[in-house]
PDB file of N, CA and C in Angstrom:
ATOM      1  N   MET A 261     -31.451 -25.357-195.436  1.00 46.00           N
ATOM      2  CA  MET A 261     -30.468 -24.442-194.859  1.00 46.00           C
ATOM      3  C   MET A 261     -29.480 -25.243-194.025  1.00 46.00           C
ATOM      4  N   SER A 262     -28.208 -25.100-194.289  1.00 50.00           N
ATOM      5  CA  SER A 262     -27.211 -25.843-193.529  1.00 50.00           C
ATOM      6  C   SER A 262     -26.850 -25.066-192.274  1.00 50.00           C
ATOM      7  N   ALA A 263     -26.679 -25.789-191.186  1.00 50.00           N
ATOM      8  CA  ALA A 263     -26.345 -25.147-189.921  1.00 50.00           C
ATOM      9  C   ALA A 263     -24.834 -25.061-189.764  1.00 50.00           C
ATOM     10  N   GLY A 264     -24.381 -23.997-189.126  1.00 45.00           N
ATOM     11  CA  GLY A 264     -22.947 -23.821-188.887  1.00 45.00           C
ATOM     12  C   GLY A 264     -22.492 -24.683-187.724  1.00 45.00           C
ATOM     13  N   PRO A 265     -21.216 -24.601-187.369  1.00 51.00           N
ATOM     14  CA  PRO A 265     -20.666 -25.430-186.290  1.00 51.00           C
ATOM     15  C   PRO A 265     -21.359 -25.182-184.957  1.00 51.00           C
ATOM     16  N   ALA A 266     -21.804 -23.947-184.702  1.00 52.00           N
ATOM     17  CA  ALA A 266     -22.424 -23.630-183.418  1.00 52.00           C
ATOM     18  C   ALA A 266     -23.935 -23.818-183.476  1.00 52.00           C
ATOM     19  N   GLY A 267     -24.463 -24.304-184.597  1.00 51.00           N
ATOM     20  CA  GLY A 267     -25.886 -24.529-184.716  1.00 51.00           C
ATOM     21  C   GLY A 267     -26.625 -23.354-185.329  1.00 51.00           C
ATOM     22  N   GLY A 268     -25.924 -22.244-185.569  1.00 45.00           N
ATOM     23  CA  GLY A 268     -26.560 -21.078-186.179  1.00 45.00           C
ATOM     24  C   GLY A 268     -26.443 -21.148-187.685  1.00 45.00           C
ATOM     25  N   PRO A 269     -27.034 -20.198-188.385  1.00 48.00           N
ATOM     26  CA  PRO A 269     -26.896 -20.169-189.849  1.00 48.00           C
ATOM     27  C   PRO A 269     -25.444 -19.962-190.260  1.00 48.00           C
ATOM     28  N   ALA A 270     -25.002 -20.671-191.277  1.00 52.00           N
ATOM     29  CA  ALA A 270     -23.600 -20.624-191.676  1.00 52.00           C
ATOM     30  C   ALA A 270     -23.136 -19.224-192.106  1.00 52.00           C
ATOM     31  N   PRO A 271     -23.905 -18.464-192.897  1.00 56.00           N
ATOM     32  CA  PRO A 271     -23.398 -17.168-193.367  1.00 56.00           C
ATOM     33  C   PRO A 271     -23.126 -16.184-192.235  1.00 56.00           C
ATOM     34  N   LEU A 272     -23.842 -16.319-191.105  1.00 57.00           N
ATOM     35  CA  LEU A 272     -23.666 -15.367-190.015  1.00 57.00           C
ATOM     36  C   LEU A 272     -22.576 -15.798-189.044  1.00 57.00           C
ATOM     37  N   GLU A 273     -22.010 -16.989-189.258  1.00 58.00           N
ATOM     38  CA  GLU A 273     -20.953 -17.459-188.361  1.00 58.00           C
ATOM     39  C   GLU A 273     -19.665 -16.694-188.640  1.00 58.00           C
ATOM     40  N   PRO A 274     -19.044 -16.110-187.615  1.00 54.00           N
ATOM     41  CA  PRO A 274     -17.749 -15.474-187.849  1.00 54.00           C
ATOM     42  C   PRO A 274     -16.692 -16.523-188.135  1.00 54.00           C
ATOM     43  N   PRO A 275     -15.738 -16.242-189.010  1.00 59.00           N
ATOM     44  CA  PRO A 275     -14.677 -17.212-189.276  1.00 59.00           C
ATOM     45  C   PRO A 275     -13.847 -17.468-188.021  1.00 59.00           C
ATOM     46  N   PRO A 276     -13.211 -18.625-187.903  1.00 64.00           N
ATOM     47  CA  PRO A 276     -12.417 -18.935-186.708  1.00 64.00           C
ATOM     48  C   PRO A 276     -11.309 -17.911-186.501  1.00 64.00           C
ATOM     49  N   GLY A 277     -11.114 -17.489-185.256  1.00 65.00           N
ATOM     50  CA  GLY A 277     -10.044 -16.556-184.941  1.00 65.00           C
ATOM     51  C   GLY A 277     -10.471 -15.100-185.051  1.00 65.00           C
ATOM     52  N   ARG A 278     -11.681 -14.856-185.511  1.00 67.00           N
ATOM     53  CA  ARG A 278     -12.143 -13.465-185.621  1.00 67.00           C
ATOM     54  C   ARG A 278     -13.429 -13.309-184.826  1.00 67.00           C
ATOM     55  N   SER A 279     -13.489 -12.271-184.023  1.00 78.00           N
ATOM     56  CA  SER A 279     -14.696 -12.026-183.251  1.00 78.00           C
ATOM     57  C   SER A 279     -15.651 -11.138-184.035  1.00 78.00           C
ATOM     58  N   VAL A 280     -16.871 -11.036-183.537  1.00 78.00           N
ATOM     59  CA  VAL A 280     -17.862 -10.185-184.201  1.00 78.00           C
ATOM     60  C   VAL A 280     -17.383  -8.736-184.201  1.00 78.00           C
ATOM     61  N   LEU A 281     -16.696  -8.328-183.121  1.00 79.00           N
ATOM     62  CA  LEU A 281     -16.191  -6.958-183.044  1.00 79.00           C
ATOM     63  C   LEU A 281     -15.165  -6.701-184.139  1.00 79.00           C
ATOM     64  N   ASP A 282     -14.271  -7.674-184.370  1.00 83.00           N
ATOM     65  CA  ASP A 282     -13.273  -7.508-185.434  1.00 83.00           C
ATOM     66  C   ASP A 282     -13.949  -7.334-186.787  1.00 83.00           C
ATOM     67  N   ILE A 283     -14.972  -8.150-187.059  1.00 79.00           N
ATOM     68  CA  ILE A 283     -15.665  -8.060-188.349  1.00 79.00           C
ATOM     69  C   ILE A 283     -16.377  -6.715-188.467  1.00 79.00           C
ATOM     70  N   THR A 284     -17.008  -6.276-187.363  1.00 83.00           N
ATOM     71  CA  THR A 284     -17.717  -4.994-187.388  1.00 83.00           C
ATOM     72  C   THR A 284     -16.742  -3.854-187.645  1.00 83.00           C
ATOM     73  N   LEU A 285     -15.583  -3.888-186.976  1.00 83.00           N
ATOM     74  CA  LEU A 285     -14.590  -2.831-187.185  1.00 83.00           C
ATOM     75  C   LEU A 285     -14.067  -2.859-188.610  1.00 83.00           C
ATOM     76  N   ALA A 286     -13.847  -4.053-189.150  1.00 86.00           N
ATOM     77  CA  ALA A 286     -13.353  -4.154-190.526  1.00 86.00           C
ATOM     78  C   ALA A 286     -14.376  -3.574-191.496  1.00 86.00           C
ATOM     79  N   MET A 287     -15.663  -3.887-191.282  1.00 86.00           N
ATOM     80  CA  MET A 287     -16.699  -3.348-192.164  1.00 86.00           C
ATOM     81  C   MET A 287     -16.771  -1.834-192.018  1.00 86.00           C
ATOM     82  N   PHE A 288     -16.622  -1.337-190.778  1.00 88.00           N
ATOM     83  CA  PHE A 288     -16.673   0.104-190.541  1.00 88.00           C
ATOM     84  C   PHE A 288     -15.540   0.806-191.270  1.00 88.00           C
ATOM     85  N   TRP A 289     -14.321   0.245-191.176  1.00 85.00           N
ATOM     86  CA  TRP A 289     -13.175   0.884-191.834  1.00 85.00           C
ATOM     87  C   TRP A 289     -13.307   0.815-193.339  1.00 85.00           C
ATOM     88  N   LYS A 290     -13.824  -0.305-193.876  1.00 88.00           N
ATOM     89  CA  LYS A 290     -14.023  -0.399-195.328  1.00 88.00           C
ATOM     90  C   LYS A 290     -15.029   0.655-195.781  1.00 88.00           C
ATOM     91  N   ARG A 291     -16.096   0.827-195.005  1.00 90.00           N
ATOM     92  CA  ARG A 291     -17.103   1.832-195.360  1.00 90.00           C
ATOM     93  C   ARG A 291     -16.494   3.223-195.275  1.00 90.00           C
ATOM     94  N   LYS A 292     -15.681   3.456-194.231  1.00 90.00           N
ATOM     95  CA  LYS A 292     -15.057   4.768-194.064  1.00 90.00           C
ATOM     96  C   LYS A 292     -14.113   5.052-195.231  1.00 90.00           C
ATOM     97  N   LEU A 293     -13.351   4.040-195.652  1.00 90.00           N
ATOM     98  CA  LEU A 293     -12.447   4.218-196.792  1.00 90.00           C
ATOM     99  C   LEU A 293     -13.235   4.474-198.065  1.00 90.00           C
ATOM    100  N   ALA A 294     -14.348   3.780-198.236  1.00 91.00           N
ATOM    101  CA  ALA A 294     -15.166   3.987-199.435  1.00 91.00           C
ATOM    102  C   ALA A 294     -15.726   5.404-199.459  1.00 91.00           C
ATOM    103  N   VAL A 295     -16.188   5.889-198.305  1.00 92.00           N
ATOM    104  CA  VAL A 295     -16.718   7.256-198.233  1.00 92.00           C
ATOM    105  C   VAL A 295     -15.608   8.261-198.517  1.00 92.00           C
ATOM    106  N   ALA A 296     -14.420   8.034-197.948  1.00 94.00           N
ATOM    107  CA  ALA A 296     -13.303   8.951-198.182  1.00 94.00           C
ATOM    108  C   ALA A 296     -12.921   8.966-199.661  1.00 94.00           C
ATOM    109  N   ALA A 297     -12.897   7.799-200.300  1.00 93.00           N
ATOM    110  CA  ALA A 297     -12.561   7.736-201.724  1.00 93.00           C
ATOM    111  C   ALA A 297     -13.613   8.476-202.547  1.00 93.00           C
ATOM    112  N   ALA A 298     -14.887   8.318-202.185  1.00 94.00           N
ATOM    113  CA  ALA A 298     -15.954   9.008-202.914  1.00 94.00           C
ATOM    114  C   ALA A 298     -15.813  10.519-202.760  1.00 94.00           C
ATOM    115  N   VAL A 299     -15.476  10.981-201.565  1.00 95.00           N
ATOM    116  CA  VAL A 299     -15.304  12.421-201.335  1.00 95.00           C
ATOM    117  C   VAL A 299     -14.135  12.952-202.151  1.00 95.00           C
ATOM    118  N   VAL A 300     -13.016  12.222-202.148  1.00 95.00           N
ATOM    119  CA  VAL A 300     -11.841  12.663-202.911  1.00 95.00           C
ATOM    120  C   VAL A 300     -12.162  12.713-204.400  1.00 95.00           C
ATOM    121  N   LEU A 301     -12.827  11.675-204.908  1.00 95.00           N
ATOM    122  CA  LEU A 301     -13.183  11.670-206.331  1.00 95.00           C
ATOM    123  C   LEU A 301     -14.156  12.800-206.644  1.00 95.00           C
ATOM    124  N   GLY A 302     -15.093  13.045-205.755  1.00 94.00           N
ATOM    125  CA  GLY A 302     -16.047  14.129-205.965  1.00 94.00           C
ATOM    126  C   GLY A 302     -15.353  15.482-206.003  1.00 94.00           C
ATOM    127  N   LEU A 303     -14.418  15.701-205.087  1.00 95.00           N
ATOM    128  CA  LEU A 303     -13.681  16.970-205.071  1.00 95.00           C
ATOM    129  C   LEU A 303     -12.826  17.111-206.320  1.00 95.00           C
ATOM    130  N   ALA A 304     -12.194  16.029-206.760  1.00 94.00           N
ATOM    131  CA  ALA A 304     -11.365  16.088-207.969  1.00 94.00           C
ATOM    132  C   ALA A 304     -12.232  16.405-209.187  1.00 94.00           C
ATOM    133  N   PHE A 305     -13.407  15.795-209.270  1.00 93.00           N
ATOM    134  CA  PHE A 305     -14.313  16.062-210.389  1.00 93.00           C
ATOM    135  C   PHE A 305     -14.786  17.515-210.348  1.00 93.00           C
ATOM    136  N   TYR A 306     -15.139  17.995-209.157  1.00 92.00           N
ATOM    137  CA  TYR A 306     -15.598  19.376-209.005  1.00 92.00           C
ATOM    138  C   TYR A 306     -14.486  20.346-209.401  1.00 92.00           C
ATOM    139  N   ALA A 307     -13.254  20.062-208.971  1.00 93.00           N
ATOM    140  CA  ALA A 307     -12.126  20.939-209.306  1.00 93.00           C
ATOM    141  C   ALA A 307     -11.862  20.923-210.809  1.00 93.00           C
ATOM    142  N   ALA A 308     -12.012  19.767-211.439  1.00 93.00           N
ATOM    143  CA  ALA A 308     -11.758  19.674-212.878  1.00 93.00           C
ATOM    144  C   ALA A 308     -12.821  20.452-213.655  1.00 93.00           C
ATOM    145  N   VAL A 309     -14.070  20.378-213.212  1.00 90.00           N
ATOM    146  CA  VAL A 309     -15.152  21.085-213.908  1.00 90.00           C
ATOM    147  C   VAL A 309     -15.079  22.580-213.618  1.00 90.00           C
ATOM    148  N   TRP A 310     -14.756  22.938-212.386  1.00 80.00           N
ATOM    149  CA  TRP A 310     -14.721  24.334-211.987  1.00 80.00           C
ATOM    150  C   TRP A 310     -13.395  24.934-212.409  1.00 80.00           C
TER     151      TRP A 310
END
């Protein structure tokens, strides 16, 4: 296992210039967008069938 610059595991190291909060917010918004897209597609499918 290769260690990151701070001595921690490399995959968990945040990229330079981005904090853990920024990454968490980005993941949250991506998840929120994915859920919204799924809801819209579900409603469109329901409307098409109904």
